[in-house]
mmCIF file with all atom_site columns, C-alpha atoms in Angstrom:
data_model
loop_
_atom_site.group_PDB
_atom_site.id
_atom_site.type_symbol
_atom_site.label_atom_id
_atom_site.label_alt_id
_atom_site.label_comp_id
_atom_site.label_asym_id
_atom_site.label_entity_id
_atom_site.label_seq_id
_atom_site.pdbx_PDB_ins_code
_atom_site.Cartn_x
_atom_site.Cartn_y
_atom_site.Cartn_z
_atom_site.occupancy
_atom_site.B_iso_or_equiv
_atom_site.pdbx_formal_charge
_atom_site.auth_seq_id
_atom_site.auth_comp_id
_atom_site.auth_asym_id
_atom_site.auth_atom_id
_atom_site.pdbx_PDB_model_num
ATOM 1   C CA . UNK A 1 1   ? 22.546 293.879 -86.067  1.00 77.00 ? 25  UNK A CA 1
ATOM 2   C CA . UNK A 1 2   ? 22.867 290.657 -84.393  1.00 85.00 ? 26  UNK A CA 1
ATOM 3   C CA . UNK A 1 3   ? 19.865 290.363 -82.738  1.00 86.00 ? 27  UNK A CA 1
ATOM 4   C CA . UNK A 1 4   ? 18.482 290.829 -86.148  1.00 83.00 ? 28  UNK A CA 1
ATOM 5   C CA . UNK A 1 5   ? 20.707 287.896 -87.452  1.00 84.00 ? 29  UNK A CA 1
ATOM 6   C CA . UNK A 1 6   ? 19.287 285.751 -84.583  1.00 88.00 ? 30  UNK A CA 1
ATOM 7   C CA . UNK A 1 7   ? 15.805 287.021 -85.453  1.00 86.00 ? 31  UNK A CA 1
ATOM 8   C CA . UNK A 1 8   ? 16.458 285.799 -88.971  1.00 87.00 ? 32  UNK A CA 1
ATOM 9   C CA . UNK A 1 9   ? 17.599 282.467 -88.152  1.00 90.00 ? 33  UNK A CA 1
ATOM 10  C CA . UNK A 1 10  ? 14.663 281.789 -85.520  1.00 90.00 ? 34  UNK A CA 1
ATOM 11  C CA . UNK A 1 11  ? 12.225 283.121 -88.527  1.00 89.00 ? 35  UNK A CA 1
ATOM 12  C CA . UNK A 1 12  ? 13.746 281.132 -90.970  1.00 89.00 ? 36  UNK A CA 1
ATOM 13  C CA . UNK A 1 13  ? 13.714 277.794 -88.692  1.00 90.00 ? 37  UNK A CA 1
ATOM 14  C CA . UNK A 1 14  ? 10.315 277.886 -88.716  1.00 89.00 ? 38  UNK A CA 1
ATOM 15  C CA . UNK A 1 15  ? 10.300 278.241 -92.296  1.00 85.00 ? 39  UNK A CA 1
ATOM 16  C CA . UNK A 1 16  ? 11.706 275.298 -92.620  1.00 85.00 ? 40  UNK A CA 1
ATOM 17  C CA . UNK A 1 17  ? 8.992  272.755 -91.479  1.00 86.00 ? 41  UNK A CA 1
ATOM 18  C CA . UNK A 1 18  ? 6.390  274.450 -93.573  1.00 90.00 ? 42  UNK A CA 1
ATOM 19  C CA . UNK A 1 19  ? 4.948  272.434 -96.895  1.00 90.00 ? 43  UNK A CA 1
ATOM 20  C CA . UNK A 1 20  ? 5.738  275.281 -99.265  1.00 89.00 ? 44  UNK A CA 1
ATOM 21  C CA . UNK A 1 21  ? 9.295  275.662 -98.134  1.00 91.00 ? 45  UNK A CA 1
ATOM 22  C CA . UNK A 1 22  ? 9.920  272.273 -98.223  1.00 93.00 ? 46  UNK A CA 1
ATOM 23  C CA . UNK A 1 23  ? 8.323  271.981 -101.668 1.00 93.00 ? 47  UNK A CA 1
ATOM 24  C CA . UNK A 1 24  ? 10.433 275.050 -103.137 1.00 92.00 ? 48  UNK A CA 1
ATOM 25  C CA . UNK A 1 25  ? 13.439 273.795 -101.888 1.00 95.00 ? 49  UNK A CA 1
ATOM 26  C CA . UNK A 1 26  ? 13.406 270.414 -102.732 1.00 96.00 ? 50  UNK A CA 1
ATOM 27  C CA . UNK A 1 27  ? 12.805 271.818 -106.848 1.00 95.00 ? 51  UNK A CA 1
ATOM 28  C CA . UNK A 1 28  ? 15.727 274.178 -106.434 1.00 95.00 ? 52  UNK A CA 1
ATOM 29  C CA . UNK A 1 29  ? 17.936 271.914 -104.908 1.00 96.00 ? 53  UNK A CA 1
ATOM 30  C CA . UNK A 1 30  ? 17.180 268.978 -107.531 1.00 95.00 ? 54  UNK A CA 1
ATOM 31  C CA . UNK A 1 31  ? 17.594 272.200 -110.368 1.00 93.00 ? 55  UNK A CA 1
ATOM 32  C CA . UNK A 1 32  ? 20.728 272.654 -109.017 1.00 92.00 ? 56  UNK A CA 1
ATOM 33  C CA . UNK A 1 33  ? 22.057 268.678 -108.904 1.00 92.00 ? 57  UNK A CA 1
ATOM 34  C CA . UNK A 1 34  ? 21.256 268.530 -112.449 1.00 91.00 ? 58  UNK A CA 1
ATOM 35  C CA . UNK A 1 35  ? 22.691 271.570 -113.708 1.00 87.00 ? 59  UNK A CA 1
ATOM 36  C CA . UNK A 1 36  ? 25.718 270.176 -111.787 1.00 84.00 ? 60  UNK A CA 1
ATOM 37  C CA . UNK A 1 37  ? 25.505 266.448 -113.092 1.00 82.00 ? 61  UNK A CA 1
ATOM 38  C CA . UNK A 1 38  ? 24.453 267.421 -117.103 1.00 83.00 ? 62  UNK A CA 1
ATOM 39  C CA . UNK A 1 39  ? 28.085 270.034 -116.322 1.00 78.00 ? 63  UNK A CA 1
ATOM 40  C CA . UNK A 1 40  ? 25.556 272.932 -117.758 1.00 79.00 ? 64  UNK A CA 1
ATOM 41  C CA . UNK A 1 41  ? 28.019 275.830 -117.527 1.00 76.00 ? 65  UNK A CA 1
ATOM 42  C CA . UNK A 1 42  ? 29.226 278.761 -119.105 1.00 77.00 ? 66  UNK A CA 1
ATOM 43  C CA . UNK A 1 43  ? 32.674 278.771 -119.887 1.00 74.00 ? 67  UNK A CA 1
ATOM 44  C CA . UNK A 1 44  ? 33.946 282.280 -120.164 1.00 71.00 ? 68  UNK A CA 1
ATOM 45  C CA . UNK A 1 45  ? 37.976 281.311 -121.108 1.00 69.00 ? 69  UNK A CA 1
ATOM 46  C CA . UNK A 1 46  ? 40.211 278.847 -120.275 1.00 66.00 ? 70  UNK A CA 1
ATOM 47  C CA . UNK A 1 47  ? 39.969 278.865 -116.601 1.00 64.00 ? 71  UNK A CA 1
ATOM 48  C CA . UNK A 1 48  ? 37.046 280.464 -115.594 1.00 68.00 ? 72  UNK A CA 1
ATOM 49  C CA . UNK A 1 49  ? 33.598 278.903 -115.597 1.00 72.00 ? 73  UNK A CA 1
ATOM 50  C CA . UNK A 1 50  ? 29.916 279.788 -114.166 1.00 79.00 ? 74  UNK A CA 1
ATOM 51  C CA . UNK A 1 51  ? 28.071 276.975 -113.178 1.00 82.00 ? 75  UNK A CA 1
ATOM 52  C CA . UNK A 1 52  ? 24.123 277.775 -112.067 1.00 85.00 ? 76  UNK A CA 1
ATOM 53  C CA . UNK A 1 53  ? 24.005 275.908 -108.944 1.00 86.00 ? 77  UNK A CA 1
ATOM 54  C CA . UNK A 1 54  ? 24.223 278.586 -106.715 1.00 93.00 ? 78  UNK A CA 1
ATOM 55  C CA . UNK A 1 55  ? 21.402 280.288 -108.337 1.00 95.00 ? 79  UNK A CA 1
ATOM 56  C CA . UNK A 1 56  ? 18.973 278.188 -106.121 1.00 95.00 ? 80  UNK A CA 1
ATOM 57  C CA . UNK A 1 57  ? 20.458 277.890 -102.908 1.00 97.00 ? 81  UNK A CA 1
ATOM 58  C CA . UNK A 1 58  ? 20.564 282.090 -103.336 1.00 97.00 ? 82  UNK A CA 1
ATOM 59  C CA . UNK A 1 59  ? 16.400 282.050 -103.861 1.00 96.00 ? 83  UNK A CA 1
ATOM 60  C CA . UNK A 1 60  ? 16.427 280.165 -100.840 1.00 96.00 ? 84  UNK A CA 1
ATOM 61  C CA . UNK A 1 61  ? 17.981 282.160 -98.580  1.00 96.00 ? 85  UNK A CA 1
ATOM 62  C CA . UNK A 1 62  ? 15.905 285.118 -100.267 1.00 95.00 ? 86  UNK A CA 1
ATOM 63  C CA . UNK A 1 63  ? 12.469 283.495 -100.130 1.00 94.00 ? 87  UNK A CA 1
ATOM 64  C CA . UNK A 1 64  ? 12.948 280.972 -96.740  1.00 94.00 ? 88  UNK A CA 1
ATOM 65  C CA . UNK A 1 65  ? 15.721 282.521 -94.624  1.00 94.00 ? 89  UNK A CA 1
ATOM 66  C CA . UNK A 1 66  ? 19.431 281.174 -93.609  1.00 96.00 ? 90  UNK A CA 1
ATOM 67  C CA . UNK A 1 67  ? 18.720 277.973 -92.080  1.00 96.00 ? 91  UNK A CA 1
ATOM 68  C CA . UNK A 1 68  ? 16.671 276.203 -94.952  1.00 96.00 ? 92  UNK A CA 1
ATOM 69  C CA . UNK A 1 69  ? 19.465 277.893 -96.984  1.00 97.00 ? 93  UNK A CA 1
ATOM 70  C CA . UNK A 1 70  ? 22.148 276.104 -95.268  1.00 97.00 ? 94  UNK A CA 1
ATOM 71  C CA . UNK A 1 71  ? 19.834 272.692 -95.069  1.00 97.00 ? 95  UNK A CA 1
ATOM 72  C CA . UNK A 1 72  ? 19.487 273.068 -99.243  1.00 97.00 ? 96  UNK A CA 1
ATOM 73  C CA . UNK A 1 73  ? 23.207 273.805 -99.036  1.00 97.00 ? 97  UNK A CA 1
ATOM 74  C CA . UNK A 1 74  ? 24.028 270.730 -97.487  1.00 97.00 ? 98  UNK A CA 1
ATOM 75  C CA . UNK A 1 75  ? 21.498 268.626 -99.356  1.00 96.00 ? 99  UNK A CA 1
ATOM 76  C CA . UNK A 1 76  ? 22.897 270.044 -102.767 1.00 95.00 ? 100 UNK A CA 1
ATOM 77  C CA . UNK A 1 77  ? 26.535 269.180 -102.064 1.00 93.00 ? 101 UNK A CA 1
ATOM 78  C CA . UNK A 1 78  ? 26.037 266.231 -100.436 1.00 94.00 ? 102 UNK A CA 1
ATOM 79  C CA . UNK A 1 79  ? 23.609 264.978 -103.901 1.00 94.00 ? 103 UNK A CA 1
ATOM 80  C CA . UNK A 1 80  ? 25.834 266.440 -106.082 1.00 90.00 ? 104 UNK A CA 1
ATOM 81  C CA . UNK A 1 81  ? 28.422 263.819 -104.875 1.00 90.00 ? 105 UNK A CA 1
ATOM 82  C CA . UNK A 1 82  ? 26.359 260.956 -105.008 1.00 90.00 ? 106 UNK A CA 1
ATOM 83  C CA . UNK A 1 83  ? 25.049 262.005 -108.785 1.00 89.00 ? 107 UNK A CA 1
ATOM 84  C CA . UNK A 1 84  ? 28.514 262.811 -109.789 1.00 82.00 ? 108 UNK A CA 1
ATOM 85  C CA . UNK A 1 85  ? 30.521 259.454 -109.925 1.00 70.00 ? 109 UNK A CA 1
ATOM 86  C CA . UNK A 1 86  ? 33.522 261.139 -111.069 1.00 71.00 ? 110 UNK A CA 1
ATOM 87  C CA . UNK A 1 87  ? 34.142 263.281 -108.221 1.00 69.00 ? 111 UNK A CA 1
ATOM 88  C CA . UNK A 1 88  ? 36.017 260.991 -105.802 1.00 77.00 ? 112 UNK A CA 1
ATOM 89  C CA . UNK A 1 89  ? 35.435 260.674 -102.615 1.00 82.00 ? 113 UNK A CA 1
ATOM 90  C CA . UNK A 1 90  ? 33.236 262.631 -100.308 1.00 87.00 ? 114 UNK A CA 1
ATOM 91  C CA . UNK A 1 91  ? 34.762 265.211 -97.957  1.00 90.00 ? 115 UNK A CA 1
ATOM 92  C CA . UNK A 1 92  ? 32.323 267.155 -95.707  1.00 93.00 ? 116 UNK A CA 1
ATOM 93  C CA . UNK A 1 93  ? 34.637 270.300 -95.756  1.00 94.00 ? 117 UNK A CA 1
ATOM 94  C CA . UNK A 1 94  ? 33.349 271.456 -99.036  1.00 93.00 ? 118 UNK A CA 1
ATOM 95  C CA . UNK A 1 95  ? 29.626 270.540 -97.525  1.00 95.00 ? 119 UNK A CA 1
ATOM 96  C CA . UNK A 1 96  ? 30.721 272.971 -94.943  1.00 97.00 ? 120 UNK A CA 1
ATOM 97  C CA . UNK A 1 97  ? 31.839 275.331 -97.190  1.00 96.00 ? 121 UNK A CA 1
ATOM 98  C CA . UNK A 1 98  ? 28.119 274.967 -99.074  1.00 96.00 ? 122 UNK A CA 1
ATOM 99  C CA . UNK A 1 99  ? 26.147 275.249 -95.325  1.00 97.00 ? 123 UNK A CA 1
ATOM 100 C CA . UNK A 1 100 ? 28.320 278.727 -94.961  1.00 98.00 ? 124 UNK A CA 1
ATOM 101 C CA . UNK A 1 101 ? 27.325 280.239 -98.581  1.00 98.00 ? 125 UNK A CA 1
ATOM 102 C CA . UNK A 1 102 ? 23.402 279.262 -97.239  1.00 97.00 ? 126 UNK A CA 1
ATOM 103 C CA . UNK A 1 103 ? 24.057 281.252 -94.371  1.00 97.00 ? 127 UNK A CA 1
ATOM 104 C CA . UNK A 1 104 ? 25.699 283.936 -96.250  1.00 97.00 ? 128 UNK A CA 1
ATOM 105 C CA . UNK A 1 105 ? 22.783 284.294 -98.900  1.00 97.00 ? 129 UNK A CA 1
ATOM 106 C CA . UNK A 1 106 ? 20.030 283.786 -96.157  1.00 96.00 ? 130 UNK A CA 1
ATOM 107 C CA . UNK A 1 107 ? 21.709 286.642 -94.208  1.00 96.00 ? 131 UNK A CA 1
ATOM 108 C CA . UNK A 1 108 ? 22.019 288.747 -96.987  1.00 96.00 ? 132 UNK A CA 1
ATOM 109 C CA . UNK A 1 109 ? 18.701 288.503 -98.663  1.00 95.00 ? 133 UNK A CA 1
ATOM 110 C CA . UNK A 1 110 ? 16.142 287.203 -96.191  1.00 94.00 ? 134 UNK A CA 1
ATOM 111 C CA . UNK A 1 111 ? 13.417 289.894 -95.141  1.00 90.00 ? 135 UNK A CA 1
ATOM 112 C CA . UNK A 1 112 ? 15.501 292.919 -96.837  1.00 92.00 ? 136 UNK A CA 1
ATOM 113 C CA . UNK A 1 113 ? 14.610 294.579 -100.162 1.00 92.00 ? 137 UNK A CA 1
ATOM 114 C CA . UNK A 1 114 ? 15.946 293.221 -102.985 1.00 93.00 ? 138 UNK A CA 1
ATOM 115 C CA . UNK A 1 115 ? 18.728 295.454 -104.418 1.00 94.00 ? 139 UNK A CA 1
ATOM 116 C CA . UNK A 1 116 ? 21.614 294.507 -106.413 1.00 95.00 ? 140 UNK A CA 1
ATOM 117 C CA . UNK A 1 117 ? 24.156 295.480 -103.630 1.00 96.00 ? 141 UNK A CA 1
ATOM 118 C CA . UNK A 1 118 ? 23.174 293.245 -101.015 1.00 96.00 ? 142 UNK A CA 1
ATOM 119 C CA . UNK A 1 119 ? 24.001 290.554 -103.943 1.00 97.00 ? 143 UNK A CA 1
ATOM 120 C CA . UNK A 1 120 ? 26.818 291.905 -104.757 1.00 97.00 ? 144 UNK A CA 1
ATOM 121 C CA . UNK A 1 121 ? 27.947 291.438 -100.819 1.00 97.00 ? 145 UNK A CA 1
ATOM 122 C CA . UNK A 1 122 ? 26.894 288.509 -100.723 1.00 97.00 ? 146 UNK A CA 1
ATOM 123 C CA . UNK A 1 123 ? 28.584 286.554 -103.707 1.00 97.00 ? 147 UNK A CA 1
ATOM 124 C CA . UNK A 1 124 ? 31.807 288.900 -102.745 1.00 96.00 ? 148 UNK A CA 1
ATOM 125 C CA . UNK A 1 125 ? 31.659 287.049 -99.552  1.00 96.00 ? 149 UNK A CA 1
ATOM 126 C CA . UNK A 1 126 ? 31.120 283.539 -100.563 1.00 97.00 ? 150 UNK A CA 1
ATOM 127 C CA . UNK A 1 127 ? 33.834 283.856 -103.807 1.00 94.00 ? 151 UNK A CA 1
ATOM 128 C CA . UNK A 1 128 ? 36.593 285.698 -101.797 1.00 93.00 ? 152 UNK A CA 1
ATOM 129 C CA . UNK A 1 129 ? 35.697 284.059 -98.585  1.00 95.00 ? 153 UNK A CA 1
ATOM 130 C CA . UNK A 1 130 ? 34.916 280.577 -99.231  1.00 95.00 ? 154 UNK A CA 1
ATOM 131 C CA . UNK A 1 131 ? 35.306 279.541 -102.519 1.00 91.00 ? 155 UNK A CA 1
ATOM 132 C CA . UNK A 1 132 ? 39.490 281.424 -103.000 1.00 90.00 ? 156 UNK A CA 1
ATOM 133 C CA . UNK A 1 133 ? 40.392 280.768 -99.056  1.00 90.00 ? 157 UNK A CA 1
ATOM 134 C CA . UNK A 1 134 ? 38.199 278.077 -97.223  1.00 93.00 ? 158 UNK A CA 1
ATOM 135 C CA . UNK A 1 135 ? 38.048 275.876 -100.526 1.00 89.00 ? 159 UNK A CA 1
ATOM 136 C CA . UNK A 1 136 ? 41.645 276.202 -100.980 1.00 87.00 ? 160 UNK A CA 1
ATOM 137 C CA . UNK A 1 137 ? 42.301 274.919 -97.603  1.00 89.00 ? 161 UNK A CA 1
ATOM 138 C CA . UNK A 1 138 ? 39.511 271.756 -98.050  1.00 91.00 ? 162 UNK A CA 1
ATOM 139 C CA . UNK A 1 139 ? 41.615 270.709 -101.474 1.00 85.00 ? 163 UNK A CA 1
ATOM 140 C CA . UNK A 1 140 ? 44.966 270.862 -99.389  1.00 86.00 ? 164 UNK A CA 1
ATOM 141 C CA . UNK A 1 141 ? 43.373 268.583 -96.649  1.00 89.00 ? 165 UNK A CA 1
ATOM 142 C CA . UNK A 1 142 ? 41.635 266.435 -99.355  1.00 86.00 ? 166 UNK A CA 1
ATOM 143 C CA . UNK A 1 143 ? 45.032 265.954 -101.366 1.00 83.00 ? 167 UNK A CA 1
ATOM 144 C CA . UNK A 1 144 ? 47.442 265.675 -98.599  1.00 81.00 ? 168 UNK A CA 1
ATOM 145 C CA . UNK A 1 145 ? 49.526 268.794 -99.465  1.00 79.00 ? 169 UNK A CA 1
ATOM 146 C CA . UNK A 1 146 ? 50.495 271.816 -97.785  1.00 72.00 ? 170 UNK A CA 1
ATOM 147 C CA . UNK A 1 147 ? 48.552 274.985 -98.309  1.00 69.00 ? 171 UNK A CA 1
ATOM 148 C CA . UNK A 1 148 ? 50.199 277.106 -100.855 1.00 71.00 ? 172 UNK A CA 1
ATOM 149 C CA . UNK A 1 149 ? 49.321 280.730 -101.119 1.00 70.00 ? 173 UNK A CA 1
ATOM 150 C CA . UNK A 1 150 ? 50.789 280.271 -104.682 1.00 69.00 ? 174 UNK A CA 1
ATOM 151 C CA . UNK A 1 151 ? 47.174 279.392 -105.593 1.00 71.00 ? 175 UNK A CA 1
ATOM 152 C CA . UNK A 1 152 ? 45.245 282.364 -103.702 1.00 79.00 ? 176 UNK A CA 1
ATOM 153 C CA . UNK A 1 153 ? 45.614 285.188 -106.540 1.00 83.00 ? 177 UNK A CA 1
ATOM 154 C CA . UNK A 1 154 ? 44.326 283.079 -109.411 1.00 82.00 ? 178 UNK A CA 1
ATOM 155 C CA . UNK A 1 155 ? 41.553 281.832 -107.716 1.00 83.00 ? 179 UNK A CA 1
ATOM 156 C CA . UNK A 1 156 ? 41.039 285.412 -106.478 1.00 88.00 ? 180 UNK A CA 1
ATOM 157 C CA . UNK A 1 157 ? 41.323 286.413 -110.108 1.00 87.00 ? 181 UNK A CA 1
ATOM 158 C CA . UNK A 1 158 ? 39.477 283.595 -111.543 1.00 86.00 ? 182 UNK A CA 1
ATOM 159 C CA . UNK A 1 159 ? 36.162 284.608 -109.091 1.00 87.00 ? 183 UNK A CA 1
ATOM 160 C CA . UNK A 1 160 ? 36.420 288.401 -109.148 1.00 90.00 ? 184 UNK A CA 1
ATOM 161 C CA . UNK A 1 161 ? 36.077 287.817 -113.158 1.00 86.00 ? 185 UNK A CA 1
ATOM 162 C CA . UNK A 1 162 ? 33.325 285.912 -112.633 1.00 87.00 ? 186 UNK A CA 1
ATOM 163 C CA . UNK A 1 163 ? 31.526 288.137 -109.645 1.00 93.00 ? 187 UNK A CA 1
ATOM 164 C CA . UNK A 1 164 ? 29.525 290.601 -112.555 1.00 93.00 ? 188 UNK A CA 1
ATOM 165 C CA . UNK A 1 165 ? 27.798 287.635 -114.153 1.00 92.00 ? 189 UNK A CA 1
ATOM 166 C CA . UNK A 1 166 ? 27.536 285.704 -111.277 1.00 94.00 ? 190 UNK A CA 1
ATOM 167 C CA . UNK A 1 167 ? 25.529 288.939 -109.492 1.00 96.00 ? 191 UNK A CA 1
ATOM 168 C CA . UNK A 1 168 ? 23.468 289.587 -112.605 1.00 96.00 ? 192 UNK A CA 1
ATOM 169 C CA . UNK A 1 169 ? 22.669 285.634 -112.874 1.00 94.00 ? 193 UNK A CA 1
ATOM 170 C CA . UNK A 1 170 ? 21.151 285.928 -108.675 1.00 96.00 ? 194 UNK A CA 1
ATOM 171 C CA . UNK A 1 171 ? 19.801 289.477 -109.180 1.00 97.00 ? 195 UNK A CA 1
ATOM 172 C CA . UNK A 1 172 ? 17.308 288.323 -112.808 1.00 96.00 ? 196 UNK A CA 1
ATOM 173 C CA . UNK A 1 173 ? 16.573 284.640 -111.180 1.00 95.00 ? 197 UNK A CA 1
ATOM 174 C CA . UNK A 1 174 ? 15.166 286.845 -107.876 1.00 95.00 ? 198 UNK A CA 1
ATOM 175 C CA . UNK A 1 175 ? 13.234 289.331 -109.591 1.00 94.00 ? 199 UNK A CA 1
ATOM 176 C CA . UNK A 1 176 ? 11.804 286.861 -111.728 1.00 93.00 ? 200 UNK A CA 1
ATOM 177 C CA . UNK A 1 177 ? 11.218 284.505 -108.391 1.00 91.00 ? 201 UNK A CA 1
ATOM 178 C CA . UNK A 1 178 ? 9.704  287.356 -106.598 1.00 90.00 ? 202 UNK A CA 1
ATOM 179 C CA . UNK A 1 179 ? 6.940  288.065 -109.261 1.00 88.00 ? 203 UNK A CA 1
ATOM 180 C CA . UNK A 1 180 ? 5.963  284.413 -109.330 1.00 86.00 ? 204 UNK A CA 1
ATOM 181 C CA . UNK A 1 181 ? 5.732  284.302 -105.626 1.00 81.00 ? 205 UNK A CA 1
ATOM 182 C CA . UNK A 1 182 ? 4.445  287.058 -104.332 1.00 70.00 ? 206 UNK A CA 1
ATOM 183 C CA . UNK A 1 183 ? 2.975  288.636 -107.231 1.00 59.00 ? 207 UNK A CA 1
ATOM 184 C CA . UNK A 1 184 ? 0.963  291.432 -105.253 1.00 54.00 ? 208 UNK A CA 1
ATOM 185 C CA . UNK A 1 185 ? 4.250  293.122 -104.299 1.00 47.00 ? 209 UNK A CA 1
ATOM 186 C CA . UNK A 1 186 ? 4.170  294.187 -108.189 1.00 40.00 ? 210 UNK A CA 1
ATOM 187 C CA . UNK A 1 187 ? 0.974  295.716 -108.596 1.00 39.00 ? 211 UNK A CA 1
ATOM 188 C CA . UNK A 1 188 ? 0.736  299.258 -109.576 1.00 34.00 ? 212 UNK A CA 1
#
């Protein structure tokens, strides 16, 4: 298994200086800035919200591999601030937290069938993982206050409600992705 992982990140690296990759990231990862910046969401109660963002930087890692998944990650946050006046000031640790959900996807998807589970993993992963624990650490840092596990179940609660719509969001996008790109696989 992990000399597949480092198989995937070697592929993927060369990925990375190719024309097409560049081209395909560089639209998802501006898709994904202004879906952030025009706050085009779905709000699904009073405290839990979809944004579409992740969307791309999941086609990435499907179509291009982990490491131009973590690049687009980085890129995206990193934008995102600079488009986003109102945000405050920049802290890497939620760029961090973006490179890991590029790895995550690009792990996940890259060079393995498409099936809903291996979504499903995946977004498990990056919502329990890094959005409830390693996000809830970089907004203790970024405030000054001590980390309260007071916070952990609603964000748990908050993520896991949005988990089925978040799956079905990645899982239409990449079938739809996967017929533009490599229409051939479809044939009958």
């Amino acid at each position: 298994m992990v000399a597949f992982i480092i198989s995937q990140f070697r592929q993927s690296s060369a990925q990375l200086g190719r024309s097409r990759t560049l081209t395909f990231t560089a639209l998802l990862v501006g898709l994904g800035v202004v879906l952030d910046a025009l706050h085009i969401q779905l709000q699904l109660g009073p405290m839990i919200r979809v944004d579409f963002s992740f969307v791309g930087i999941a086609l990435i890692g499907l179509l291009f591999g982990p490491v131009p998944a973590m690049t687009a990650g980085a890129a995206e946050d990193f934008l995102g601030w600079l488009v986003n006046t109102s945000s405050g000031a920049y802290f890497p640790g939620f760029t961090l937290t973006a490179i890991l959900a590029g790895a995550i996807w690009g792990v996940m998807l890259y060079q393995r069938p498409l099936h809903w589970t291996r979504i499903l993993s995946a977004k498990l992963c990056i919502n329990l993982f890094l959005n409830c624990i390693l996000n809830s650490v970089w907004l203790s840092v970024y405030y000054g206050k001590s980390f309260s596990l007071g916070v952990l179940p609603l964000r748990f609660l908050k993520n896991l409600a949005a988990l089925p719509l978040e799956v079905l969001l990645v899982y239409a996008a990449a079938k739809l992705m996967l017929r533009v790109v490599r229409p051939n696989a479809y044939r009958t």
